[in-house]
mmCIF file of C-alpha atoms in Angstrom:
data_model
loop_
_atom_site.group_PDB
_atom_site.id
_atom_site.type_symbol
_atom_site.label_atom_id
_atom_site.label_comp_id
_atom_site.label_asym_id
_atom_site.label_seq_id
_atom_site.Cartn_x
_atom_site.Cartn_y
_atom_site.Cartn_z
ATOM 1 C CA UNK A 1 125.649 66.189 84.294
ATOM 2 C CA UNK A 2 125.796 67.423 87.401
ATOM 3 C CA UNK A 3 127.739 70.435 85.927
ATOM 4 C CA UNK A 4 124.963 70.391 83.091
ATOM 5 C CA UNK A 5 122.270 70.982 86.043
ATOM 6 C CA UNK A 6 123.800 73.049 88.275
ATOM 7 C CA UNK A 7 124.866 75.991 85.225
ATOM 8 C CA UNK A 8 121.336 75.336 84.310
ATOM 9 C CA UNK A 9 119.783 76.511 87.836
ATOM 10 C CA UNK A 10 122.881 79.068 88.016
ATOM 11 C CA UNK A 11 120.730 80.255 84.962
ATOM 12 C CA UNK A 12 117.285 80.198 85.850
ATOM 13 C CA UNK A 13 118.065 81.949 89.380
ATOM 14 C CA UNK A 14 120.612 84.778 87.331
ATOM 15 C CA UNK A 15 116.749 85.574 84.537
ATOM 16 C CA UNK A 16 114.842 85.025 87.380
ATOM 17 C CA UNK A 17 116.116 87.913 89.702
ATOM 18 C CA UNK A 18 117.231 90.142 87.098
ATOM 19 C CA UNK A 19 113.276 89.932 86.462
ATOM 20 C CA UNK A 20 112.644 90.043 89.524
ATOM 21 C CA UNK A 21 114.528 93.734 89.612
ATOM 22 C CA UNK A 22 113.824 94.717 86.096
ATOM 23 C CA UNK A 23 109.529 94.731 87.998
ATOM 24 C CA UNK A 24 111.083 96.942 91.163
ATOM 25 C CA UNK A 25 111.912 99.697 88.292
ATOM 26 C CA UNK A 26 109.091 99.264 86.419
ATOM 27 C CA UNK A 27 106.899 99.499 89.445
ATOM 28 C CA UNK A 28 109.119 102.516 91.124
ATOM 29 C CA UNK A 29 109.272 104.489 87.784
ATOM 30 C CA UNK A 30 105.501 103.846 86.876
ATOM 31 C CA UNK A 31 104.379 105.006 91.311
ATOM 32 C CA UNK A 32 107.138 108.437 90.157
ATOM 33 C CA UNK A 33 105.918 108.922 87.300
ATOM 34 C CA UNK A 34 101.786 109.971 88.518
ATOM 35 C CA UNK A 35 103.281 111.077 91.049
ATOM 36 C CA UNK A 36 101.729 108.911 93.887
ATOM 37 C CA UNK A 37 105.619 109.562 96.480
ATOM 38 C CA UNK A 38 105.333 113.207 95.426
ATOM 39 C CA UNK A 39 108.831 114.633 94.338
ATOM 40 C CA UNK A 40 111.124 113.492 96.888
ATOM 41 C CA UNK A 41 113.956 111.864 95.811
ATOM 42 C CA UNK A 42 114.438 110.276 99.371
ATOM 43 C CA UNK A 43 110.969 108.963 100.131
ATOM 44 C CA UNK A 44 111.787 105.565 100.109
ATOM 45 C CA UNK A 45 109.395 103.840 97.286
ATOM 46 C CA UNK A 46 109.259 100.174 98.894
ATOM 47 C CA UNK A 47 109.568 100.979 102.502
ATOM 48 C CA UNK A 48 105.426 102.120 103.965
ATOM 49 C CA UNK A 49 105.639 104.727 106.235
ATOM 50 C CA UNK A 50 103.366 107.510 106.682
ATOM 51 C CA UNK A 51 104.429 110.391 104.559
ATOM 52 C CA UNK A 52 105.326 112.998 107.465
ATOM 53 C CA UNK A 53 106.567 113.383 110.629
ATOM 54 C CA UNK A 54 107.296 110.762 113.020
ATOM 55 C CA UNK A 55 107.156 106.952 113.406
ATOM 56 C CA UNK A 56 108.119 104.295 115.610
ATOM 57 C CA UNK A 57 106.748 100.543 115.228
ATOM 58 C CA UNK A 58 104.921 98.577 113.728
ATOM 59 C CA UNK A 59 101.702 97.746 115.960
ATOM 60 C CA UNK A 60 100.158 95.053 113.359
ATOM 61 C CA UNK A 61 100.187 93.704 110.065
ATOM 62 C CA UNK A 62 97.070 91.743 109.469
ATOM 63 C CA UNK A 63 95.354 90.581 105.921
ATOM 64 C CA UNK A 64 91.223 91.506 106.277
ATOM 65 C CA UNK A 65 87.990 91.650 103.376
ATOM 66 C CA UNK A 66 90.695 91.145 100.743
ATOM 67 C CA UNK A 67 93.289 93.441 102.019
ATOM 68 C CA UNK A 68 96.720 93.615 104.038
ATOM 69 C CA UNK A 69 95.925 96.645 106.960
ATOM 70 C CA UNK A 70 99.003 97.865 108.867
ATOM 71 C CA UNK A 71 99.638 99.852 112.425
ATOM 72 C CA UNK A 72 102.459 102.102 113.637
ATOM 73 C CA UNK A 73 103.238 104.706 116.179
ATOM 74 C CA UNK A 74 102.009 107.766 115.156
ATOM 75 C CA UNK A 75 103.494 111.939 116.162
ATOM 76 C CA UNK A 76 100.953 113.456 113.695
ATOM 77 C CA UNK A 77 101.647 117.614 114.533
ATOM 78 C CA UNK A 78 105.827 116.958 114.498
ATOM 79 C CA UNK A 79 108.650 115.285 113.227
ATOM 80 C CA UNK A 80 109.449 114.799 117.032
ATOM 81 C CA UNK A 81 108.049 111.904 119.610
ATOM 82 C CA UNK A 82 104.584 113.104 121.206
ATOM 83 C CA UNK A 83 100.711 113.078 121.184
ATOM 84 C CA UNK A 84 101.249 108.982 119.748
ATOM 85 C CA UNK A 85 97.814 107.598 117.784
ATOM 86 C CA UNK A 86 98.465 104.454 115.306
ATOM 87 C CA UNK A 87 98.979 105.178 111.879
ATOM 88 C CA UNK A 88 97.241 103.240 108.973
ATOM 89 C CA UNK A 89 97.726 101.462 105.606
ATOM 90 C CA UNK A 90 96.405 99.215 103.281
ATOM 91 C CA UNK A 91 98.519 97.686 100.238
ATOM 92 C CA UNK A 92 96.177 94.800 98.074
ATOM 93 C CA UNK A 93 99.937 94.005 97.214
ATOM 94 C CA UNK A 94 102.556 94.865 99.607
ATOM 95 C CA UNK A 95 104.199 97.849 97.663
ATOM 96 C CA UNK A 96 101.673 99.989 96.297
ATOM 97 C CA UNK A 97 100.116 101.758 100.400
ATOM 98 C CA UNK A 98 96.980 104.004 99.931
ATOM 99 C CA UNK A 99 97.807 106.017 103.769
ATOM 100 C CA UNK A 100 93.980 106.793 105.436
ATOM 101 C CA UNK A 101 92.923 108.693 108.406
ATOM 102 C CA UNK A 102 93.986 108.131 112.143
ATOM 103 C CA UNK A 103 93.100 104.251 113.063
ATOM 104 C CA UNK A 104 93.928 105.245 116.636
ATOM 105 C CA UNK A 105 94.130 108.950 118.459
ATOM 106 C CA UNK A 106 94.375 110.092 122.520
ATOM 107 C CA UNK A 107 90.677 111.308 122.682
ATOM 108 C CA UNK A 108 89.930 109.328 125.729
ATOM 109 C CA UNK A 109 92.038 111.208 129.237
ATOM 110 C CA UNK A 110 92.488 107.533 130.418
ATOM 111 C CA UNK A 111 94.855 107.642 127.340
ATOM 112 C CA UNK A 112 97.219 109.506 128.838
ATOM 113 C CA UNK A 113 98.001 111.750 125.851
ATOM 114 C CA UNK A 114 99.016 108.565 123.877
ATOM 115 C CA UNK A 115 97.483 105.066 122.661
ATOM 116 C CA UNK A 116 101.399 102.978 122.234
ATOM 117 C CA UNK A 117 102.605 99.291 121.515
ATOM 118 C CA UNK A 118 99.955 96.704 120.715
ATOM 119 C CA UNK A 119 98.707 94.277 117.756
ATOM 120 C CA UNK A 120 96.602 93.613 115.265
ATOM 121 C CA UNK A 121 94.833 89.943 114.980
ATOM 122 C CA UNK A 122 91.258 88.626 113.596
ATOM 123 C CA UNK A 123 88.743 88.034 116.728
ATOM 124 C CA UNK A 124 86.229 85.027 114.694
ATOM 125 C CA UNK A 125 82.358 85.086 116.665
ATOM 126 C CA UNK A 126 81.947 81.570 117.405
ATOM 127 C CA UNK A 127 78.409 82.553 117.360
ATOM 128 C CA UNK A 128 78.090 84.265 114.532
ATOM 129 C CA UNK A 129 81.031 83.393 112.813
ATOM 130 C CA UNK A 130 82.016 86.146 111.806
ATOM 131 C CA UNK A 131 85.449 87.473 111.977
ATOM 132 C CA UNK A 132 86.413 90.511 113.412
ATOM 133 C CA UNK A 133 89.805 93.447 112.658
ATOM 134 C CA UNK A 134 90.968 93.873 116.560
ATOM 135 C CA UNK A 135 93.467 96.823 117.772
ATOM 136 C CA UNK A 136 94.564 95.890 120.903
ATOM 137 C CA UNK A 137 97.077 99.299 123.190
ATOM 138 C CA UNK A 138 98.159 100.515 125.471
ATOM 139 C CA UNK A 139 97.871 103.485 127.072
ATOM 140 C CA UNK A 140 101.386 106.654 127.263
ATOM 141 C CA UNK A 141 101.084 106.242 131.428
ATOM 142 C CA UNK A 142 101.649 102.114 131.271
ATOM 143 C CA UNK A 143 98.199 102.330 133.434
ATOM 144 C CA UNK A 144 95.569 100.461 131.234
ATOM 145 C CA UNK A 145 95.436 97.896 127.555
ATOM 146 C CA UNK A 146 92.193 98.806 125.079
ATOM 147 C CA UNK A 147 90.356 96.616 122.122
ATOM 148 C CA UNK A 148 89.365 98.393 119.780
ATOM 149 C CA UNK A 149 86.970 97.066 116.385
ATOM 150 C CA UNK A 150 85.555 98.814 113.091
ATOM 151 C CA UNK A 151 82.756 101.453 113.590
ATOM 152 C CA UNK A 152 81.900 99.787 110.068
ATOM 153 C CA UNK A 153 82.346 95.857 109.146
ATOM 154 C CA UNK A 154 81.126 96.429 105.952
ATOM 155 C CA UNK A 155 83.992 99.302 104.982
ATOM 156 C CA UNK A 156 86.601 97.517 103.621
ATOM 157 C CA UNK A 157 88.686 100.049 104.255
ATOM 158 C CA UNK A 158 87.456 99.698 108.045
#
């Protein structure tokens, strides 16, 4: 009996993995047919990354207003290190990603040419009860830490 149960469990697991692989292949094929990933055969289909240029560590993944938001260090001008900004992508399923405008870019003198490492979190205002995404980051020179909040909380893409 134990042997039969083990075989049943094994067959169920194999069927589950085969179904998962079939879904992954179908999703990838659909994305390629729709042209969402471009013509580059080396572009990762499931690894969230900018469409071009240099990227570094992810600086925050958060779930807000029905969407996952991913932020990462990024150079919008070159495939090499420099001009550090934060790239922003959103997803409803962590598989399909929409690329958005930069979330943070060094536009103040005290940012010393770059917005570096940090994190993302959701802050709940105890007075209003409203949730608000907050980005926390350090500057290129390491002299400052700062907080950034969305300009428009009603925008689901922030």
